[in-house]
Amino acid sequence: MRIDHFAYQRATRVALSGLVLQFVIALTLLLFGYVGQDTPLKLISLYAFQGLWVWISLAVVFHQHRLERLEVLEQDELAQSRAAGGTVFDEAPDEVFVQARRLRLMHRWLMPGVSILLALVLAGSSWVVWQQLSVAQVAAGAGRAVEVTDYLGWALAICLSFSLVSFVFSRFVSGMAKQPAWQNLRGGSGYMVGNALVLFAFAIGYVFRFVDNERVLEVMAYALPVFMALQAGEILLNLLLNFYRPRIPGETPRPAFDSKILSLFAAPDSLVRSLNEAVNYQFGFDITSSWGYQLLIRSFAWLVGLGVLVALVLNSVVVVEPHQQAVRLRGGDIVGSQLQGGVMFKWPWPIETAEVYAVSRTRELHLTPRRIEPAHVRRTDLASRVYLWTDEIDTDGELHPFIVGSTERDVRTDELIELMQEIGEAEAEEMAEELADPQEEVDGLLDVDDPAGITRRFSLVDAEIVLRYRLKDEEDSLLNFLTFASEYLPRRAQMNTREKALQQLALREVTRYLPNRELADIVGPGRSSLASELRDRIQDAFDQYETGVEVIAVRMPLLRPSSEDVVNEFLEVAVSRQARQQTVMEQEQGYTSSLVMQAGSVELAERIIDELA
């Protein structure tokens, strides 16, 4: 190909066409994102707008190449006109080639500057988008952090159409970039294929949204800032490597925003050629020209299709073990009845999915913060370890004490407990109708002028409570378990929504039950029946809400008075009992010694005493 100003003029037109196409894509996505209230399209438009810097710089550089070629042409014509007569200007100095000097300055400063600017903008946008998504996730809680438009069909059509247009244009530009004069167009081709990949990825998310699967679209939203950060890192790495790359005279410098990874997607034929060369290098001869390799290439599409068909058939069959139960889900809704043992047939994913649960498996749910054992304590010593009330314990959260009844209970205390339970159970409207001011009744019973009366009626205990449960081996128990609450797990959360609901129901029964028991019964011999009574109350609450859960046991590894003064008083009681026993034994010893000294033996002394009596 002849490299002249017409060649660079065509490259300039292609760069301007890419600029217009990039602007149309970005503007359309932005407008539809705001009109349709769609967060993913807004994020894609942010990435698309940053590609304008690439096309603008390419248009400016190719236009300068055109001016430089025209300048060289003019100098050649001037030299030919003066060839007949010699002058002092036989060779034009460098100062005469103004456009060439400007072109060198652009490759030295403009293209690296645009690369640095693009890298910073991509990295900054990545950080801002990630922070906004995190804030939206925290604010949404169990809801949707990514707002999706109601016009899913239009959103899918826009993503697929723009993805196809971007890929076709990138292929056209990458074909032009094979010519030495147009090789810098690879930067624009790479960014355009980046548009195609991002749009196609979000189009897949919209397809899953049609079957009520919002997770895929949310993952794509979080993957976009990661993609922008990686692209910014590659630009900075290319910029660093350009300083150490040897420069060949006459070669056009390659800009740092020219992504080699995205260029492979723009020209996949080069990737296949590179793989063939790598295979030949590994085997040591031209194996790609053999009949076996050519047969594999020709049958590759059929083999992939057969593999996909086998995967779909296998995905349609679910084997349910005898100790398991399973249900079919279509778009998040339960389809049909539950199956206990056997073979289940369903539509392939993503149309339908299967949820299989081990019914006999025992699960644990911590109702209170977990106790953290010291690092020096071995796991085998935990069962035999003795915990004292005075020991300091570490937990993974704040340990809130429970209210229990004191030993000095009276009628007013029982009335207060009943009133507190009524207030806890009643809704706001019912509480306003039945009680004019519940707090006034509570204050009247507590006698706020005598704060010491509160401590005489109630005590505080620290408790670690662990609930052990499993699914009921009954009909529709799995359906009740799934419909009771969802398994949505918010970010930075340790329990899903269902476990949180079970925990709150169990804690409600614990806080209702403990104020009716005295402190001496809880920390004394009466604690043996505490776990069984709590298990029955929690089971009744679970059955009332049809959770499909069977409570196996309630464990309380830690149960002690919360106040150090109360702990010391309990310890003083034990010390006083030992002192009393010691005093009794000393008096009995003195009595025996006196009898032996007076009568010679205890039996003789006791007979004399009986005779005197």
PDB file of C-alpha atoms in Angstrom, residues 448-594:
ATOM      1  CA  VAL A 448     -38.858   5.383  89.736  1.00  0.00           C
ATOM      2  CA  ASP A 449     -38.292   7.299  92.964  1.00  0.00           C
ATOM      3  CA  ASP A 450     -36.726   4.145  94.408  1.00  0.00           C
ATOM      4  CA  PRO A 451     -34.227   2.827  91.809  1.00  0.00           C
ATOM      5  CA  ALA A 452     -32.978   0.216  94.281  1.00  0.00           C
ATOM      6  CA  GLY A 453     -36.330  -1.514  94.013  1.00  0.00           C
ATOM      7  CA  ILE A 454     -35.533  -2.476  90.425  1.00  0.00           C
ATOM      8  CA  THR A 455     -32.432  -4.396  91.479  1.00  0.00           C
ATOM      9  CA  ARG A 456     -34.408  -6.157  94.215  1.00  0.00           C
ATOM     10  CA  ARG A 457     -36.956  -7.460  91.710  1.00  0.00           C
ATOM     11  CA  PHE A 458     -34.685  -8.281  88.746  1.00  0.00           C
ATOM     12  CA  SER A 459     -31.177  -9.532  88.056  1.00  0.00           C
ATOM     13  CA  LEU A 460     -28.965  -9.804  84.974  1.00  0.00           C
ATOM     14  CA  VAL A 461     -27.256 -12.931  83.669  1.00  0.00           C
ATOM     15  CA  ASP A 462     -24.720 -13.496  80.890  1.00  0.00           C
ATOM     16  CA  ALA A 463     -25.618 -16.428  78.667  1.00  0.00           C
ATOM     17  CA  GLU A 464     -24.295 -18.162  75.579  1.00  0.00           C
ATOM     18  CA  ILE A 465     -27.187 -19.964  73.930  1.00  0.00           C
ATOM     19  CA  VAL A 466     -26.814 -22.309  70.957  1.00  0.00           C
ATOM     20  CA  LEU A 467     -29.822 -23.770  69.143  1.00  0.00           C
ATOM     21  CA  ARG A 468     -29.470 -27.149  67.432  1.00  0.00           C
ATOM     22  CA  TYR A 469     -32.136 -27.925  64.832  1.00  0.00           C
ATOM     23  CA  ARG A 470     -32.877 -29.839  61.661  1.00  0.00           C
ATOM     24  CA  LEU A 471     -35.648 -30.084  59.106  1.00  0.00           C
ATOM     25  CA  LYS A 472     -38.700 -32.087  60.073  1.00  0.00           C
ATOM     26  CA  ASP A 473     -39.059 -35.459  58.418  1.00  0.00           C
ATOM     27  CA  GLU A 474     -42.663 -34.728  57.514  1.00  0.00           C
ATOM     28  CA  GLU A 475     -44.676 -33.919  54.444  1.00  0.00           C
ATOM     29  CA  ASP A 476     -44.336 -30.329  53.177  1.00  0.00           C
ATOM     30  CA  SER A 477     -41.690 -29.554  55.814  1.00  0.00           C
ATOM     31  CA  LEU A 478     -39.173 -28.465  53.167  1.00  0.00           C
ATOM     32  CA  LEU A 479     -41.801 -26.303  51.453  1.00  0.00           C
ATOM     33  CA  ASN A 480     -42.578 -24.605  54.765  1.00  0.00           C
ATOM     34  CA  PHE A 481     -38.868 -24.137  55.408  1.00  0.00           C
ATOM     35  CA  LEU A 482     -38.301 -22.482  52.012  1.00  0.00           C
ATOM     36  CA  THR A 483     -41.410 -20.295  52.098  1.00  0.00           C
ATOM     37  CA  PHE A 484     -40.782 -19.152  55.687  1.00  0.00           C
ATOM     38  CA  ALA A 485     -37.992 -16.766  54.618  1.00  0.00           C
ATOM     39  CA  SER A 486     -35.438 -16.352  51.855  1.00  0.00           C
ATOM     40  CA  GLU A 487     -31.787 -17.363  51.872  1.00  0.00           C
ATOM     41  CA  TYR A 488     -30.594 -13.921  50.803  1.00  0.00           C
ATOM     42  CA  LEU A 489     -27.223 -13.161  52.373  1.00  0.00           C
ATOM     43  CA  PRO A 490     -26.471  -9.412  52.559  1.00  0.00           C
ATOM     44  CA  ARG A 491     -22.915  -8.258  52.086  1.00  0.00           C
ATOM     45  CA  ARG A 492     -20.781  -8.320  55.249  1.00  0.00           C
ATOM     46  CA  ALA A 493     -23.424 -10.492  56.964  1.00  0.00           C
ATOM     47  CA  GLN A 494     -22.814 -13.859  58.653  1.00  0.00           C
ATOM     48  CA  MET A 495     -26.410 -15.116  58.581  1.00  0.00           C
ATOM     49  CA  ASN A 496     -28.973 -15.176  55.796  1.00  0.00           C
ATOM     50  CA  THR A 497     -32.505 -13.873  56.164  1.00  0.00           C
ATOM     51  CA  ARG A 498     -33.980 -17.239  57.206  1.00  0.00           C
ATOM     52  CA  GLU A 499     -31.402 -17.817  59.943  1.00  0.00           C
ATOM     53  CA  LYS A 500     -31.895 -14.264  61.184  1.00  0.00           C
ATOM     54  CA  ALA A 501     -35.662 -14.816  61.421  1.00  0.00           C
ATOM     55  CA  LEU A 502     -35.216 -18.095  63.329  1.00  0.00           C
ATOM     56  CA  GLN A 503     -32.770 -16.380  65.669  1.00  0.00           C
ATOM     57  CA  GLN A 504     -35.201 -13.554  66.442  1.00  0.00           C
ATOM     58  CA  LEU A 505     -38.082 -15.957  67.101  1.00  0.00           C
ATOM     59  CA  ALA A 506     -35.947 -18.021  69.481  1.00  0.00           C
ATOM     60  CA  LEU A 507     -34.622 -14.924  71.273  1.00  0.00           C
ATOM     61  CA  ARG A 508     -38.179 -13.683  71.743  1.00  0.00           C
ATOM     62  CA  GLU A 509     -39.085 -16.862  73.599  1.00  0.00           C
ATOM     63  CA  VAL A 510     -35.895 -16.675  75.690  1.00  0.00           C
ATOM     64  CA  THR A 511     -36.558 -13.089  76.752  1.00  0.00           C
ATOM     65  CA  ARG A 512     -40.161 -14.002  77.635  1.00  0.00           C
ATOM     66  CA  TYR A 513     -39.194 -17.051  79.649  1.00  0.00           C
ATOM     67  CA  LEU A 514     -36.210 -15.916  81.730  1.00  0.00           C
ATOM     68  CA  PRO A 515     -37.972 -13.088  83.662  1.00  0.00           C
ATOM     69  CA  ASN A 516     -40.378 -15.726  85.029  1.00  0.00           C
ATOM     70  CA  ARG A 517     -37.516 -17.709  86.571  1.00  0.00           C
ATOM     71  CA  GLU A 518     -35.570 -16.733  89.663  1.00  0.00           C
ATOM     72  CA  LEU A 519     -31.835 -16.228  89.624  1.00  0.00           C
ATOM     73  CA  ALA A 520     -31.310 -19.016  92.156  1.00  0.00           C
ATOM     74  CA  ASP A 521     -33.137 -21.473  89.888  1.00  0.00           C
ATOM     75  CA  ILE A 522     -31.176 -20.458  86.799  1.00  0.00           C
ATOM     76  CA  VAL A 523     -27.667 -20.661  88.263  1.00  0.00           C
ATOM     77  CA  GLY A 524     -28.574 -23.348  90.831  1.00  0.00           C
ATOM     78  CA  PRO A 525     -29.928 -26.879  90.678  1.00  0.00           C
ATOM     79  CA  GLY A 526     -33.060 -25.703  88.847  1.00  0.00           C
ATOM     80  CA  ARG A 527     -31.113 -25.039  85.647  1.00  0.00           C
ATOM     81  CA  SER A 528     -31.392 -28.718  84.656  1.00  0.00           C
ATOM     82  CA  SER A 529     -34.966 -28.158  83.436  1.00  0.00           C
ATOM     83  CA  LEU A 530     -34.178 -24.791  81.874  1.00  0.00           C
ATOM     84  CA  ALA A 531     -32.915 -26.141  78.525  1.00  0.00           C
ATOM     85  CA  SER A 532     -35.819 -28.552  78.015  1.00  0.00           C
ATOM     86  CA  GLU A 533     -38.444 -25.910  78.822  1.00  0.00           C
ATOM     87  CA  LEU A 534     -36.800 -23.430  76.464  1.00  0.00           C
ATOM     88  CA  ARG A 535     -36.671 -26.062  73.723  1.00  0.00           C
ATOM     89  CA  ASP A 536     -40.413 -26.716  74.070  1.00  0.00           C
ATOM     90  CA  ARG A 537     -41.276 -23.000  73.976  1.00  0.00           C
ATOM     91  CA  ILE A 538     -39.075 -22.365  70.937  1.00  0.00           C
ATOM     92  CA  GLN A 539     -40.526 -25.397  69.160  1.00  0.00           C
ATOM     93  CA  ASP A 540     -44.062 -24.092  69.757  1.00  0.00           C
ATOM     94  CA  ALA A 541     -43.074 -20.711  68.290  1.00  0.00           C
ATOM     95  CA  PHE A 542     -41.517 -22.373  65.230  1.00  0.00           C
ATOM     96  CA  ASP A 543     -44.611 -24.500  64.710  1.00  0.00           C
ATOM     97  CA  GLN A 544     -46.851 -21.450  65.007  1.00  0.00           C
ATOM     98  CA  TYR A 545     -45.061 -19.774  62.081  1.00  0.00           C
ATOM     99  CA  GLU A 546     -44.747 -23.065  60.097  1.00  0.00           C
ATOM    100  CA  THR A 547     -40.989 -22.934  59.761  1.00  0.00           C
ATOM    101  CA  GLY A 548     -40.619 -26.661  59.073  1.00  0.00           C
ATOM    102  CA  VAL A 549     -37.861 -26.842  61.706  1.00  0.00           C
ATOM    103  CA  GLU A 550     -37.479 -29.376  64.505  1.00  0.00           C
ATOM    104  CA  VAL A 551     -35.569 -28.125  67.554  1.00  0.00           C
ATOM    105  CA  ILE A 552     -33.248 -30.865  68.810  1.00  0.00           C
ATOM    106  CA  ALA A 553     -31.684 -29.165  71.820  1.00  0.00           C
ATOM    107  CA  VAL A 554     -30.866 -25.821  73.409  1.00  0.00           C
ATOM    108  CA  ARG A 555     -27.309 -25.669  74.755  1.00  0.00           C
ATOM    109  CA  MET A 556     -26.122 -23.056  77.239  1.00  0.00           C
ATOM    110  CA  PRO A 557     -22.345 -23.432  77.640  1.00  0.00           C
ATOM    111  CA  LEU A 558     -22.195 -20.144  79.551  1.00  0.00           C
ATOM    112  CA  LEU A 559     -24.714 -19.066  82.209  1.00  0.00           C
ATOM    113  CA  ARG A 560     -23.584 -16.821  85.026  1.00  0.00           C
ATOM    114  CA  PRO A 561     -24.596 -13.628  86.889  1.00  0.00           C
ATOM    115  CA  SER A 562     -23.724 -10.538  84.921  1.00  0.00           C
ATOM    116  CA  SER A 563     -22.693  -8.343  87.871  1.00  0.00           C
ATOM    117  CA  GLU A 564     -19.373  -8.887  89.623  1.00  0.00           C
ATOM    118  CA  ASP A 565     -20.995  -7.999  92.970  1.00  0.00           C
ATOM    119  CA  VAL A 566     -23.524 -10.796  92.564  1.00  0.00           C
ATOM    120  CA  VAL A 567     -20.740 -13.215  91.639  1.00  0.00           C
ATOM    121  CA  ASN A 568     -18.829 -12.231  94.774  1.00  0.00           C
ATOM    122  CA  GLU A 569     -21.957 -12.710  96.897  1.00  0.00           C
ATOM    123  CA  PHE A 570     -22.453 -16.200  95.509  1.00  0.00           C
ATOM    124  CA  LEU A 571     -18.804 -16.971  96.247  1.00  0.00           C
ATOM    125  CA  GLU A 572     -19.219 -15.604  99.777  1.00  0.00           C
ATOM    126  CA  VAL A 573     -22.105 -17.996 100.359  1.00  0.00           C
ATOM    127  CA  ALA A 574     -19.908 -20.961  99.455  1.00  0.00           C
ATOM    128  CA  VAL A 575     -17.096 -19.685 101.667  1.00  0.00           C
ATOM    129  CA  SER A 576     -19.542 -19.161 104.558  1.00  0.00           C
ATOM    130  CA  ARG A 577     -20.867 -22.709 104.232  1.00  0.00           C
ATOM    131  CA  GLN A 578     -17.345 -24.099 104.385  1.00  0.00           C
ATOM    132  CA  ALA A 579     -16.566 -21.903 107.425  1.00  0.00           C
ATOM    133  CA  ARG A 580     -19.731 -23.139 109.126  1.00  0.00           C
ATOM    134  CA  GLN A 581     -18.820 -26.756 108.536  1.00  0.00           C
ATOM    135  CA  GLN A 582     -15.336 -26.101 109.850  1.00  0.00           C
ATOM    136  CA  THR A 583     -16.721 -24.459 113.045  1.00  0.00           C
ATOM    137  CA  VAL A 584     -19.112 -27.377 113.665  1.00  0.00           C
ATOM    138  CA  MET A 585     -16.301 -29.870 113.242  1.00  0.00           C
ATOM    139  CA  GLU A 586     -14.064 -27.956 115.654  1.00  0.00           C
ATOM    140  CA  GLN A 587     -16.817 -27.825 118.322  1.00  0.00           C
ATOM    141  CA  GLU A 588     -17.504 -31.533 117.956  1.00  0.00           C
ATOM    142  CA  GLN A 589     -13.810 -32.257 118.310  1.00  0.00           C
ATOM    143  CA  GLY A 590     -13.609 -30.154 121.522  1.00  0.00           C
ATOM    144  CA  TYR A 591     -16.703 -31.892 122.955  1.00  0.00           C
ATOM    145  CA  THR A 592     -15.211 -35.327 122.348  1.00  0.00           C
ATOM    146  CA  SER A 593     -11.885 -34.332 123.899  1.00  0.00           C
ATOM    147  CA  SER A 594     -13.645 -33.072 127.070  1.00  0.00           C
TER     148      SER A 594
END
